[in-house]
Amino acid sequence: MTTTFPLEQFQLLRTPFYYYDTQVLRATLQTICEEKEALGNCEVHYAIKANANPKLLPIISSYGLGADCVSGGEIEAALNAGFPANKIVFAGVGKADWEICLGLDKGIFCFNVESVPELEVINELAGTMGKVANVAFRINPDVEAHTHAHITTGLAENKFGISMADMEAVIARASDLENVRFVGLHFHIGSQILDLEDDFLPLCERINALQDQLEQRRIVVENINVGGGLGVDYEQPESHLVPEFKRYMHLVASHLKLRSGQTLHFEPGRSVVAQCGALISRVLYVKQGTDKQFAILDAGMTELIRPALYQAHHKIENLTSKGDLEKYDVVGPICESSDVFDKGVCLPKVSRGDLIAIRSAGAYGESMASGYNCRALPEGYILEELI
Ligand code: LLP
């Protein structure tokens, strides 16, 4: 499979914009569904934070996935896109009261709880609404994910989750409360993980040990949620348009010692949508520096903040030119020196007006866009509406 770029239609659109090849998205979703079926007793919740574009969400929900939400706004977006309430999980260290009430009112599957004070507030609000809330505890497994420091979450010093040492006490606290029901354990060690064995096997071992510990106390866990984190190939997107879902899901399922009747949950975000998306931009100017030349785009860190925030690398392609290769620093128009997409990039000779694609931008691109410098938020177009 290759990515389709409808260039003639691109010429008619105002840049910058996000473009999503829905054939790539559908192939990815199909792969996920096949592996989910093969495993049985498995649920996949798409992490809405990766991309909440209302044109993409209904496609994702149509494959029977659930949703992983981290705000009331995401719960609303998920429901509007057809994700069933009973397949929505709600995570986050700081759930506001109105967000908890929204989740209770809509009857979401479960709250992934990150602290005792939060558990108590959920119990109290559920009581006032005459409901019982399903809760899973997010346990911090103290497993290191070998990824960028800003996106690892499973280490002991992170703000996320409940420590393993406190796990039993928290479960005991839940059993004392009338309006919450303990339904599972939740984990998430980080994002953009490519060393599957190195990072996910220690997580599986840790979960197995915790399950043994709970079993001795006759505590039953109905659901094990291993979070998200599967990485994508930012260097060669075209060779790996569909990430390694089969290997990843199989590896986790085969190393976890699931008890009978237990359901395994995954929460992938990036791996579902990254490769189908590209940020499409026009070259405004080619500027000669002393020792280098700059390709100045009409897209900047306001549309795609990942390079500036995490020094993330996205492949850059010139969709217009077939000229000889030259080296460019590819930069945006924002008044910040970190507004650089990449330095020393070899591109076919760049001229004003060329269309540039910044690849693998479907995840944490549009959803993290900002209006800094009074810029308009980017539009997002899907393949179907352009051909
Ligand atoms: N579940 C939980 C509890 C999470 O915190 C996350 C992501 C996911 C699932 C989805 O993880 P994924 O499959 O996408 O790795 N903005 C950053 C990534 C932040 C990830 C936050 N949590 C980036 O652009 O790289």
mmCIF file of C-alpha atoms and ligand atoms in Angstrom:
data_model
loop_
_atom_site.group_PDB
_atom_site.id
_atom_site.type_symbol
_atom_site.label_atom_id
_atom_site.label_comp_id
_atom_site.label_asym_id
_atom_site.label_seq_id
_atom_site.Cartn_x
_atom_site.Cartn_y
_atom_site.Cartn_z
ATOM 1 C CA MET A 1 0.000 0.000 0.000
ATOM 2 C CA THR A 2 1.155 3.533 -0.718
ATOM 3 C CA THR A 3 -0.178 6.886 0.382
ATOM 4 C CA THR A 4 -2.397 8.757 -2.067
ATOM 5 C CA PHE A 5 -1.732 12.493 -2.361
ATOM 6 C CA PRO A 6 -4.408 14.118 -4.582
ATOM 7 C CA LEU A 7 -2.117 16.918 -5.746
ATOM 8 C CA GLU A 8 -4.516 18.637 -8.126
ATOM 9 C CA GLN A 9 -7.054 19.038 -5.349
ATOM 10 C CA PHE A 10 -4.321 20.165 -2.960
ATOM 11 C CA GLN A 11 -3.572 23.056 -5.334
ATOM 12 C CA LEU A 12 -7.079 24.418 -4.773
ATOM 13 C CA LEU A 13 -6.888 24.377 -0.984
ATOM 14 C CA ARG A 14 -5.628 27.036 1.333
ATOM 15 C CA THR A 15 -2.499 25.877 3.121
ATOM 16 C CA PRO A 16 -1.482 24.810 5.678
ATOM 17 C CA PHE A 17 -3.921 21.943 6.237
ATOM 18 C CA TYR A 18 -3.955 18.396 7.505
ATOM 19 C CA TYR A 19 -4.615 15.650 5.023
ATOM 20 C CA TYR A 20 -5.677 12.136 6.030
ATOM 21 C CA ASP A 21 -5.416 9.171 3.695
ATOM 22 C CA THR A 22 -8.388 7.170 4.937
ATOM 23 C CA GLN A 23 -7.303 4.097 2.982
ATOM 24 C CA VAL A 24 -4.251 3.905 5.211
ATOM 25 C CA LEU A 25 -6.436 4.484 8.267
ATOM 26 C CA ARG A 26 -8.871 1.743 7.228
ATOM 27 C CA ALA A 27 -6.061 -0.740 6.558
ATOM 28 C CA THR A 28 -4.704 0.012 10.026
ATOM 29 C CA LEU A 29 -8.110 -0.456 11.664
ATOM 30 C CA GLN A 30 -8.645 -3.688 9.758
ATOM 31 C CA THR A 31 -5.348 -5.047 11.098
ATOM 32 C CA ILE A 32 -6.332 -4.101 14.638
ATOM 33 C CA CYS A 33 -9.723 -5.814 14.281
ATOM 34 C CA GLU A 34 -8.170 -9.006 12.926
ATOM 35 C CA GLU A 35 -5.778 -9.249 15.856
ATOM 36 C CA LYS A 36 -8.525 -8.389 18.329
ATOM 37 C CA GLU A 37 -10.661 -11.203 16.915
ATOM 38 C CA ALA A 38 -7.712 -13.594 16.968
ATOM 39 C CA LEU A 39 -7.075 -12.890 20.649
ATOM 40 C CA GLY A 40 -10.713 -13.024 21.812
ATOM 41 C CA ASN A 41 -11.731 -11.364 25.124
ATOM 42 C CA CYS A 42 -10.020 -8.223 23.987
ATOM 43 C CA GLU A 43 -11.135 -4.598 23.679
ATOM 44 C CA VAL A 44 -9.315 -1.782 21.920
ATOM 45 C CA HIS A 45 -10.019 1.785 23.005
ATOM 46 C CA TYR A 46 -8.715 4.424 20.617
ATOM 47 C CA ALA A 47 -6.949 7.225 22.543
ATOM 48 C CA ILE A 48 -8.900 10.241 21.313
ATOM 49 C CA LYS A 49 -6.165 12.652 22.365
ATOM 50 C CA ALA A 50 -4.060 11.536 19.397
ATOM 51 C CA ASN A 51 -6.564 13.009 16.946
ATOM 52 C CA ALA A 52 -10.158 14.053 17.593
ATOM 53 C CA ASN A 53 -10.975 15.250 14.071
ATOM 54 C CA PRO A 54 -14.746 14.703 13.650
ATOM 55 C CA LYS A 55 -14.177 13.325 10.140
ATOM 56 C CA LEU A 56 -11.889 10.556 11.445
ATOM 57 C CA LEU A 57 -13.645 9.549 14.673
ATOM 58 C CA PRO A 58 -16.757 8.024 13.017
ATOM 59 C CA ILE A 59 -14.509 5.910 10.779
ATOM 60 C CA ILE A 60 -12.620 4.648 13.823
ATOM 61 C CA SER A 61 -15.798 3.951 15.815
ATOM 62 C CA SER A 62 -17.308 2.081 12.835
ATOM 63 C CA TYR A 63 -14.666 -0.645 13.321
ATOM 64 C CA GLY A 64 -16.103 -1.416 16.754
ATOM 65 C CA LEU A 65 -13.369 0.239 18.789
ATOM 66 C CA GLY A 66 -14.018 1.889 22.122
ATOM 67 C CA ALA A 67 -12.561 5.245 23.178
ATOM 68 C CA ASP A 68 -9.985 6.302 25.749
ATOM 69 C CA CYS A 69 -10.847 9.835 26.852
ATOM 70 C CA VAL A 70 -9.015 12.272 29.120
ATOM 71 C CA SER A 71 -11.528 15.116 29.352
ATOM 72 C CA GLY A 72 -15.225 15.868 29.233
ATOM 73 C CA GLY A 73 -14.704 17.351 25.788
ATOM 74 C CA GLU A 74 -13.206 14.085 24.560
ATOM 75 C CA ILE A 75 -16.116 12.116 26.033
ATOM 76 C CA GLU A 76 -18.519 14.372 24.113
ATOM 77 C CA ALA A 77 -16.471 14.028 20.912
ATOM 78 C CA ALA A 78 -16.450 10.241 21.288
ATOM 79 C CA LEU A 79 -20.205 10.031 21.876
ATOM 80 C CA ASN A 80 -20.924 12.365 18.939
ATOM 81 C CA ALA A 81 -18.815 10.135 16.697
ATOM 82 C CA GLY A 82 -20.788 7.023 17.623
ATOM 83 C CA PHE A 83 -18.482 5.387 20.171
ATOM 84 C CA PRO A 84 -20.861 3.551 22.555
ATOM 85 C CA ALA A 85 -20.782 4.905 26.111
ATOM 86 C CA ASN A 86 -20.186 1.416 27.470
ATOM 87 C CA LYS A 87 -16.892 1.263 25.561
ATOM 88 C CA ILE A 88 -15.534 4.572 26.888
ATOM 89 C CA VAL A 89 -12.813 4.671 29.516
ATOM 90 C CA PHE A 90 -12.016 7.973 31.214
ATOM 91 C CA ALA A 91 -8.428 8.560 32.393
ATOM 92 C CA GLY A 92 -6.444 11.535 33.652
ATOM 93 C CA VAL A 93 -4.909 12.750 36.928
ATOM 94 C CA GLY A 94 -7.189 15.760 37.192
ATOM 95 C CA LYS A 95 -10.808 14.965 36.427
ATOM 96 C CA ALA A 96 -13.065 17.935 37.193
ATOM 97 C CA ASP A 97 -16.392 17.355 38.956
ATOM 98 C CA TRP A 98 -18.443 18.230 35.849
ATOM 99 C CA GLU A 99 -16.401 15.756 33.810
ATOM 100 C CA ILE A 100 -16.999 12.976 36.348
ATOM 101 C CA CYS A 101 -20.736 13.799 36.367
ATOM 102 C CA LEU A 102 -20.795 13.719 32.562
ATOM 103 C CA GLY A 103 -19.195 10.274 32.580
ATOM 104 C CA LEU A 104 -21.671 9.042 35.197
ATOM 105 C CA ASP A 105 -24.633 10.551 33.404
ATOM 106 C CA LYS A 106 -23.677 8.965 30.074
ATOM 107 C CA GLY A 107 -22.913 5.590 31.675
ATOM 108 C CA ILE A 108 -19.299 5.184 30.520
ATOM 109 C CA PHE A 109 -17.628 1.810 30.974
ATOM 110 C CA CYS A 110 -15.106 2.851 33.567
ATOM 111 C CA PHE A 111 -13.099 5.590 35.283
ATOM 112 C CA ASN A 112 -9.361 4.953 35.325
ATOM 113 C CA VAL A 113 -8.651 6.348 38.771
ATOM 114 C CA GLU A 114 -5.256 7.827 39.621
ATOM 115 C CA SER A 115 -5.525 8.717 43.329
ATOM 116 C CA VAL A 116 -7.504 8.095 46.518
ATOM 117 C CA PRO A 117 -8.886 11.679 46.655
ATOM 118 C CA GLU A 118 -10.214 11.174 43.121
ATOM 119 C CA LEU A 119 -11.786 7.833 44.116
ATOM 120 C CA GLU A 120 -13.544 9.544 47.001
ATOM 121 C CA VAL A 121 -14.888 12.347 44.811
ATOM 122 C CA ILE A 122 -16.183 9.852 42.232
ATOM 123 C CA ASN A 123 -17.870 7.893 45.026
ATOM 124 C CA GLU A 124 -19.484 11.041 46.421
ATOM 125 C CA LEU A 125 -20.719 12.334 43.057
ATOM 126 C CA ALA A 126 -22.016 8.894 42.050
ATOM 127 C CA GLY A 127 -23.896 8.775 45.363
ATOM 128 C CA THR A 128 -25.599 12.109 44.750
ATOM 129 C CA MET A 129 -26.628 10.893 41.279
ATOM 130 C CA GLY A 130 -27.854 7.515 42.549
ATOM 131 C CA LYS A 131 -25.281 5.647 40.451
ATOM 132 C CA VAL A 132 -22.475 3.181 40.965
ATOM 133 C CA ALA A 133 -19.281 4.020 39.068
ATOM 134 C CA ASN A 134 -17.038 1.324 37.639
ATOM 135 C CA VAL A 135 -13.458 2.128 38.564
ATOM 136 C CA ALA A 136 -10.120 0.708 37.488
ATOM 137 C CA PHE A 137 -6.921 1.760 39.224
ATOM 138 C CA ARG A 138 -4.062 3.078 37.204
ATOM 139 C CA ILE A 139 -1.034 1.439 38.721
ATOM 140 C CA ASN A 140 2.375 2.942 38.165
ATOM 141 C CA PRO A 141 4.422 -0.167 37.352
ATOM 142 C CA ASP A 142 7.805 1.601 37.611
ATOM 143 C CA VAL A 143 8.794 0.229 34.218
ATOM 144 C CA GLU A 144 10.999 2.359 32.031
ATOM 145 C CA ALA A 145 9.945 2.984 28.454
ATOM 146 C CA HIS A 146 12.953 3.828 26.303
ATOM 147 C CA THR A 147 11.453 6.865 24.652
ATOM 148 C CA HIS A 148 11.598 10.658 24.962
ATOM 149 C CA ALA A 149 11.621 11.840 28.593
ATOM 150 C CA HIS A 150 8.530 13.989 28.030
ATOM 151 C CA ILE A 151 6.431 11.015 26.973
ATOM 152 C CA THR A 152 7.433 8.306 29.450
ATOM 153 C CA THR A 153 4.829 7.882 32.137
ATOM 154 C CA GLY A 154 5.445 4.603 33.945
ATOM 155 C CA LEU A 155 8.391 5.546 36.165
ATOM 156 C CA ALA A 156 7.947 5.954 39.905
ATOM 157 C CA GLU A 157 8.608 9.699 39.851
ATOM 158 C CA ASN A 158 5.897 10.472 37.309
ATOM 159 C CA LYS A 159 2.713 12.244 38.375
ATOM 160 C CA PHE A 160 0.645 9.419 36.920
ATOM 161 C CA GLY A 161 -0.990 6.513 38.683
ATOM 162 C CA ILE A 162 -0.987 4.849 42.086
ATOM 163 C CA SER A 163 2.206 3.205 43.301
ATOM 164 C CA MET A 164 2.389 -0.585 43.439
ATOM 165 C CA ALA A 165 2.945 -0.412 47.196
ATOM 166 C CA ASP A 166 -0.388 1.397 47.660
ATOM 167 C CA MET A 167 -2.377 -0.810 45.291
ATOM 168 C CA GLU A 168 -3.900 -3.161 47.854
ATOM 169 C CA ALA A 169 -4.853 -0.375 50.235
ATOM 170 C CA VAL A 170 -6.588 1.507 47.437
ATOM 171 C CA ILE A 171 -8.541 -1.561 46.358
ATOM 172 C CA ALA A 172 -9.539 -2.108 49.981
ATOM 173 C CA ARG A 173 -10.660 1.526 50.205
ATOM 174 C CA ALA A 174 -12.854 1.022 47.119
ATOM 175 C CA SER A 175 -14.555 -1.973 48.703
ATOM 176 C CA ASP A 176 -15.522 0.242 51.670
ATOM 177 C CA LEU A 177 -17.203 2.767 49.408
ATOM 178 C CA GLU A 178 -20.796 2.182 48.343
ATOM 179 C CA ASN A 179 -20.960 3.937 45.013
ATOM 180 C CA VAL A 180 -17.893 2.563 43.244
ATOM 181 C CA ARG A 181 -17.211 -0.920 41.926
ATOM 182 C CA PHE A 182 -13.626 -2.103 41.372
ATOM 183 C CA VAL A 183 -13.439 -3.604 37.871
ATOM 184 C CA GLY A 184 -9.808 -3.622 36.838
ATOM 185 C CA LEU A 185 -6.231 -2.488 36.693
ATOM 186 C CA HIS A 186 -4.863 0.014 34.211
ATOM 187 C CA PHE A 187 -1.269 0.632 33.112
ATOM 188 C CA HIS A 188 0.466 2.891 30.594
ATOM 189 C CA ILE A 189 4.243 3.124 30.467
ATOM 190 C CA GLY A 190 4.809 5.682 27.733
ATOM 191 C CA SER A 191 4.492 6.456 24.075
ATOM 192 C CA GLN A 192 6.352 5.880 20.782
ATOM 193 C CA ILE A 193 7.741 2.557 21.991
ATOM 194 C CA LEU A 194 9.581 0.614 19.302
ATOM 195 C CA ASP A 195 11.549 -1.901 21.348
ATOM 196 C CA LEU A 196 8.522 -4.062 21.997
ATOM 197 C CA GLU A 197 10.344 -6.814 23.882
ATOM 198 C CA ASP A 198 12.474 -4.428 25.947
ATOM 199 C CA ASP A 199 9.558 -2.363 27.184
ATOM 200 C CA PHE A 200 6.372 -4.400 27.047
ATOM 201 C CA LEU A 201 7.760 -7.667 28.425
ATOM 202 C CA PRO A 202 8.812 -6.062 31.740
ATOM 203 C CA LEU A 203 5.322 -4.555 31.931
ATOM 204 C CA CYS A 204 3.731 -7.984 31.397
ATOM 205 C CA GLU A 205 5.955 -9.522 34.067
ATOM 206 C CA ARG A 206 5.074 -6.774 36.499
ATOM 207 C CA ILE A 207 1.359 -7.256 35.855
ATOM 208 C CA ASN A 208 1.704 -11.031 36.321
ATOM 209 C CA ALA A 209 3.370 -10.485 39.689
ATOM 210 C CA LEU A 210 0.687 -8.022 40.809
ATOM 211 C CA GLN A 211 -2.041 -10.441 39.760
ATOM 212 C CA ASP A 212 -0.423 -13.238 41.805
ATOM 213 C CA GLN A 213 -0.286 -10.908 44.791
ATOM 214 C CA LEU A 214 -3.975 -10.000 44.477
ATOM 215 C CA GLU A 215 -5.005 -13.595 43.907
ATOM 216 C CA GLN A 216 -3.543 -14.531 47.280
ATOM 217 C CA ARG A 217 -5.960 -12.057 48.824
ATOM 218 C CA ARG A 218 -8.810 -13.445 46.710
ATOM 219 C CA ILE A 219 -9.171 -10.145 44.887
ATOM 220 C CA VAL A 220 -10.686 -10.680 41.444
ATOM 221 C CA VAL A 221 -9.663 -8.415 38.590
ATOM 222 C CA GLU A 222 -12.054 -8.477 35.634
ATOM 223 C CA ASN A 223 -10.123 -6.210 33.292
ATOM 224 C CA ILE A 224 -6.454 -5.679 32.565
ATOM 225 C CA ASN A 225 -5.749 -2.537 30.541
ATOM 226 C CA VAL A 226 -2.190 -2.206 29.242
ATOM 227 C CA GLY A 227 -2.599 1.337 27.878
ATOM 228 C CA GLY A 228 -1.101 2.500 24.603
ATOM 229 C CA GLY A 229 2.403 3.224 23.433
ATOM 230 C CA LEU A 230 3.055 1.283 20.234
ATOM 231 C CA GLY A 231 5.438 3.404 18.151
ATOM 232 C CA VAL A 232 5.449 4.227 14.447
ATOM 233 C CA ASP A 233 8.224 4.622 11.864
ATOM 234 C CA TYR A 234 8.801 8.364 11.498
ATOM 235 C CA GLU A 235 11.922 7.849 9.353
ATOM 236 C CA GLN A 236 10.424 5.672 6.614
ATOM 237 C CA PRO A 237 6.655 6.062 6.913
ATOM 238 C CA GLU A 238 5.942 4.661 3.478
ATOM 239 C CA SER A 239 7.613 1.312 4.306
ATOM 240 C CA HIS A 240 5.588 0.876 7.513
ATOM 241 C CA LEU A 241 2.241 2.529 6.928
ATOM 242 C CA VAL A 242 0.499 0.001 9.175
ATOM 243 C CA PRO A 243 2.331 -0.322 12.505
ATOM 244 C CA GLU A 244 3.157 -3.688 14.067
ATOM 245 C CA PHE A 245 -0.164 -4.305 15.767
ATOM 246 C CA LYS A 246 -0.119 -8.043 15.240
ATOM 247 C CA ARG A 247 3.301 -8.527 16.800
ATOM 248 C CA TYR A 248 2.566 -6.091 19.634
ATOM 249 C CA MET A 249 -0.865 -7.376 20.626
ATOM 250 C CA HIS A 250 0.217 -10.986 20.314
ATOM 251 C CA LEU A 251 3.345 -10.359 22.379
ATOM 252 C CA VAL A 252 1.362 -8.780 25.214
ATOM 253 C CA ALA A 253 -1.424 -11.366 25.156
ATOM 254 C CA SER A 254 0.978 -14.280 25.112
ATOM 255 C CA HIS A 255 3.130 -13.007 27.976
ATOM 256 C CA LEU A 256 0.365 -11.897 30.286
ATOM 257 C CA LYS A 257 -1.022 -14.680 32.421
ATOM 258 C CA LEU A 258 -4.647 -13.729 32.013
ATOM 259 C CA ARG A 259 -7.131 -15.463 34.289
ATOM 260 C CA SER A 260 -10.217 -17.068 32.804
ATOM 261 C CA GLY A 261 -12.933 -14.541 32.071
ATOM 262 C CA GLN A 262 -10.509 -11.634 32.142
ATOM 263 C CA THR A 263 -10.679 -9.090 29.344
ATOM 264 C CA LEU A 264 -7.501 -7.537 27.954
ATOM 265 C CA HIS A 265 -7.756 -3.863 26.947
ATOM 266 C CA PHE A 266 -5.442 -1.791 24.754
ATOM 267 C CA GLU A 267 -5.464 1.999 24.325
ATOM 268 C CA PRO A 268 -3.515 2.845 21.167
ATOM 269 C CA GLY A 269 -3.515 6.416 19.904
ATOM 270 C CA ARG A 270 -0.483 7.283 17.801
ATOM 271 C CA SER A 271 -0.266 3.911 16.075
ATOM 272 C CA VAL A 272 -3.872 4.202 14.835
ATOM 273 C CA VAL A 273 -3.644 7.609 13.181
ATOM 274 C CA ALA A 274 -0.042 8.816 12.788
ATOM 275 C CA GLN A 275 0.760 7.344 9.393
ATOM 276 C CA CYS A 276 -2.474 8.308 7.655
ATOM 277 C CA GLY A 277 -1.896 12.019 8.280
ATOM 278 C CA ALA A 278 0.361 14.617 6.709
ATOM 279 C CA LEU A 279 0.641 18.341 7.279
ATOM 280 C CA ILE A 280 0.514 19.975 3.852
ATOM 281 C CA SER A 281 2.133 23.353 3.522
ATOM 282 C CA ARG A 282 3.392 25.772 0.849
ATOM 283 C CA VAL A 283 6.849 27.243 0.605
ATOM 284 C CA LEU A 284 6.627 30.989 1.136
ATOM 285 C CA TYR A 285 10.268 31.873 0.547
ATOM 286 C CA VAL A 286 13.632 30.296 -0.050
ATOM 287 C CA LYS A 287 16.116 32.393 1.883
ATOM 288 C CA GLN A 288 19.883 32.202 1.435
ATOM 289 C CA GLY A 289 21.804 32.307 4.735
ATOM 290 C CA THR A 290 25.585 32.584 5.011
ATOM 291 C CA ASP A 291 26.273 28.843 4.899
ATOM 292 C CA LYS A 292 22.830 27.403 4.442
ATOM 293 C CA GLN A 293 19.493 27.992 2.844
ATOM 294 C CA PHE A 294 16.120 28.079 4.525
ATOM 295 C CA ALA A 295 12.850 26.834 3.134
ATOM 296 C CA ILE A 296 10.299 28.995 4.934
ATOM 297 C CA LEU A 297 6.891 27.316 5.064
ATOM 298 C CA ASP A 298 3.437 28.702 5.757
ATOM 299 C CA ALA A 299 3.061 25.974 8.433
ATOM 300 C CA GLY A 300 4.823 26.256 11.753
ATOM 301 C CA MET A 301 4.901 24.999 15.300
ATOM 302 C CA THR A 302 1.324 26.242 15.707
ATOM 303 C CA GLU A 303 0.164 23.444 13.379
ATOM 304 C CA LEU A 304 2.721 20.796 14.417
ATOM 305 C CA ILE A 305 4.484 21.366 17.709
ATOM 306 C CA ARG A 306 6.156 17.946 18.038
ATOM 307 C CA PRO A 307 9.578 18.941 16.583
ATOM 308 C CA ALA A 308 9.786 22.036 18.821
ATOM 309 C CA LEU A 309 8.449 20.312 21.937
ATOM 310 C CA TYR A 310 10.090 16.885 21.777
ATOM 311 C CA GLN A 311 12.766 17.319 19.105
ATOM 312 C CA ALA A 312 10.617 14.848 17.172
ATOM 313 C CA HIS A 313 11.626 13.984 13.625
ATOM 314 C CA HIS A 314 9.066 13.962 10.825
ATOM 315 C CA LYS A 315 9.986 13.070 7.251
ATOM 316 C CA ILE A 316 9.626 16.066 4.952
ATOM 317 C CA GLU A 317 8.837 15.668 1.234
ATOM 318 C CA ASN A 318 8.577 18.126 -1.623
ATOM 319 C CA LEU A 319 5.420 17.071 -3.472
ATOM 320 C CA THR A 320 5.938 19.550 -6.343
ATOM 321 C CA SER A 321 9.574 19.584 -7.436
ATOM 322 C CA LYS A 322 11.524 16.916 -9.320
ATOM 323 C CA GLY A 323 14.729 19.015 -9.301
ATOM 324 C CA ASP A 324 18.197 18.085 -8.050
ATOM 325 C CA LEU A 325 18.635 17.495 -4.326
ATOM 326 C CA GLU A 326 19.744 20.442 -2.203
ATOM 327 C CA LYS A 327 20.006 20.945 1.545
ATOM 328 C CA TYR A 328 17.573 23.121 3.480
ATOM 329 C CA ASP A 329 16.677 24.060 7.001
ATOM 330 C CA VAL A 330 12.903 23.763 6.893
ATOM 331 C CA VAL A 331 11.320 26.360 9.169
ATOM 332 C CA GLY A 332 7.967 27.934 9.955
ATOM 333 C CA PRO A 333 6.837 31.574 10.141
ATOM 334 C CA ILE A 334 6.307 31.746 13.920
ATOM 335 C CA CYS A 335 8.268 34.232 15.997
ATOM 336 C CA GLU A 336 10.152 31.590 17.981
ATOM 337 C CA SER A 337 13.591 30.257 17.197
ATOM 338 C CA SER A 338 12.370 26.728 17.993
ATOM 339 C CA ASP A 339 9.958 26.959 15.054
ATOM 340 C CA VAL A 340 12.100 24.604 12.983
ATOM 341 C CA PHE A 341 10.784 21.389 11.419
ATOM 342 C CA ASP A 342 14.216 19.981 10.541
ATOM 343 C CA LYS A 343 17.736 21.063 9.664
ATOM 344 C CA GLY A 344 19.896 20.052 6.697
ATOM 345 C CA VAL A 345 17.090 18.211 4.916
ATOM 346 C CA CYS A 346 17.826 17.001 1.368
ATOM 347 C CA LEU A 347 14.926 17.961 -0.880
ATOM 348 C CA PRO A 348 14.445 18.297 -4.644
ATOM 349 C CA LYS A 349 15.206 21.973 -5.398
ATOM 350 C CA VAL A 350 12.665 24.064 -3.517
ATOM 351 C CA SER A 351 10.902 27.113 -4.992
ATOM 352 C CA ARG A 352 8.252 29.486 -3.725
ATOM 353 C CA GLY A 353 4.811 27.846 -3.981
ATOM 354 C CA ASP A 354 6.013 24.220 -3.792
ATOM 355 C CA LEU A 355 3.776 21.926 -1.778
ATOM 356 C CA ILE A 356 5.568 20.280 1.141
ATOM 357 C CA ALA A 357 4.273 17.247 3.067
ATOM 358 C CA ILE A 358 5.342 16.697 6.652
ATOM 359 C CA ARG A 359 4.665 13.024 7.113
ATOM 360 C CA SER A 360 3.399 10.852 9.995
ATOM 361 C CA ALA A 361 1.594 13.861 11.430
ATOM 362 C CA GLY A 362 -1.805 12.240 11.999
ATOM 363 C CA ALA A 363 -1.176 11.738 15.708
ATOM 364 C CA TYR A 364 -0.642 14.639 18.126
ATOM 365 C CA GLY A 365 -0.515 17.064 15.198
ATOM 366 C CA GLU A 366 -3.918 18.611 14.630
ATOM 367 C CA SER A 367 -4.968 17.776 18.193
ATOM 368 C CA MET A 368 -2.066 19.827 19.615
ATOM 369 C CA ALA A 369 -2.409 22.782 17.231
ATOM 370 C CA SER A 370 -2.673 26.238 18.791
ATOM 371 C CA GLY A 371 -3.734 29.716 17.800
ATOM 372 C CA TYR A 372 -0.453 31.372 18.878
ATOM 373 C CA ASN A 373 0.319 34.506 16.815
ATOM 374 C CA CYS A 374 -3.469 34.773 16.164
ATOM 375 C CA ARG A 375 -3.231 32.036 13.594
ATOM 376 C CA ALA A 376 -6.317 30.101 12.518
ATOM 377 C CA LEU A 377 -6.469 26.443 13.513
ATOM 378 C CA PRO A 378 -5.705 24.206 10.517
ATOM 379 C CA GLU A 379 -8.442 22.496 8.516
ATOM 380 C CA GLY A 380 -8.352 18.723 8.165
ATOM 381 C CA TYR A 381 -9.402 17.001 4.939
ATOM 382 C CA ILE A 382 -9.875 13.310 4.281
ATOM 383 C CA LEU A 383 -9.203 11.518 1.010
ATOM 384 C CA GLU A 384 -12.920 10.864 0.290
ATOM 385 C CA GLU A 385 -13.804 14.523 0.153
ATOM 386 C CA LEU A 386 -10.989 15.369 -2.245
ATOM 387 C CA ILE A 387 -11.424 12.723 -4.945
HETATM 388 N N1 LLP B 1 -3.375 5.691 27.404
HETATM 389 C C1 LLP B 1 -2.896 6.628 28.238
HETATM 390 C C2 LLP B 1 -3.222 6.559 29.664
HETATM 391 C C3 LLP B 1 -2.078 7.664 27.736
HETATM 392 O O1 LLP B 1 -1.589 8.585 28.564
HETATM 393 C C4 LLP B 1 -1.762 7.711 26.345
HETATM 394 C C5 LLP B 1 -0.944 8.775 25.798
HETATM 395 C C6 LLP B 1 -2.312 6.711 25.518
HETATM 396 C C7 LLP B 1 -3.093 5.708 26.078
HETATM 397 C C8 LLP B 1 -2.033 6.668 24.052
HETATM 398 O O2 LLP B 1 -0.685 6.437 23.827
HETATM 399 P P1 LLP B 1 -0.105 6.209 22.347
HETATM 400 O O3 LLP B 1 -0.650 4.893 21.846
HETATM 401 O O4 LLP B 1 -0.562 7.349 21.528
HETATM 402 O O5 LLP B 1 1.358 6.188 22.541
HETATM 403 N N2 LLP B 1 1.960 14.310 22.572
HETATM 404 C C9 LLP B 1 2.960 13.271 22.624
HETATM 405 C C10 LLP B 1 2.386 11.956 23.078
HETATM 406 C C11 LLP B 1 1.672 12.033 24.413
HETATM 407 C C12 LLP B 1 1.069 10.724 24.839
HETATM 408 C C13 LLP B 1 0.219 10.908 26.046
HETATM 409 N N3 LLP B 1 -0.451 9.722 26.491
HETATM 410 C C14 LLP B 1 3.627 13.153 21.253
HETATM 411 O O6 LLP B 1 3.307 13.932 20.366
HETATM 412 O O7 LLP B 1 4.515 12.326 21.072
#
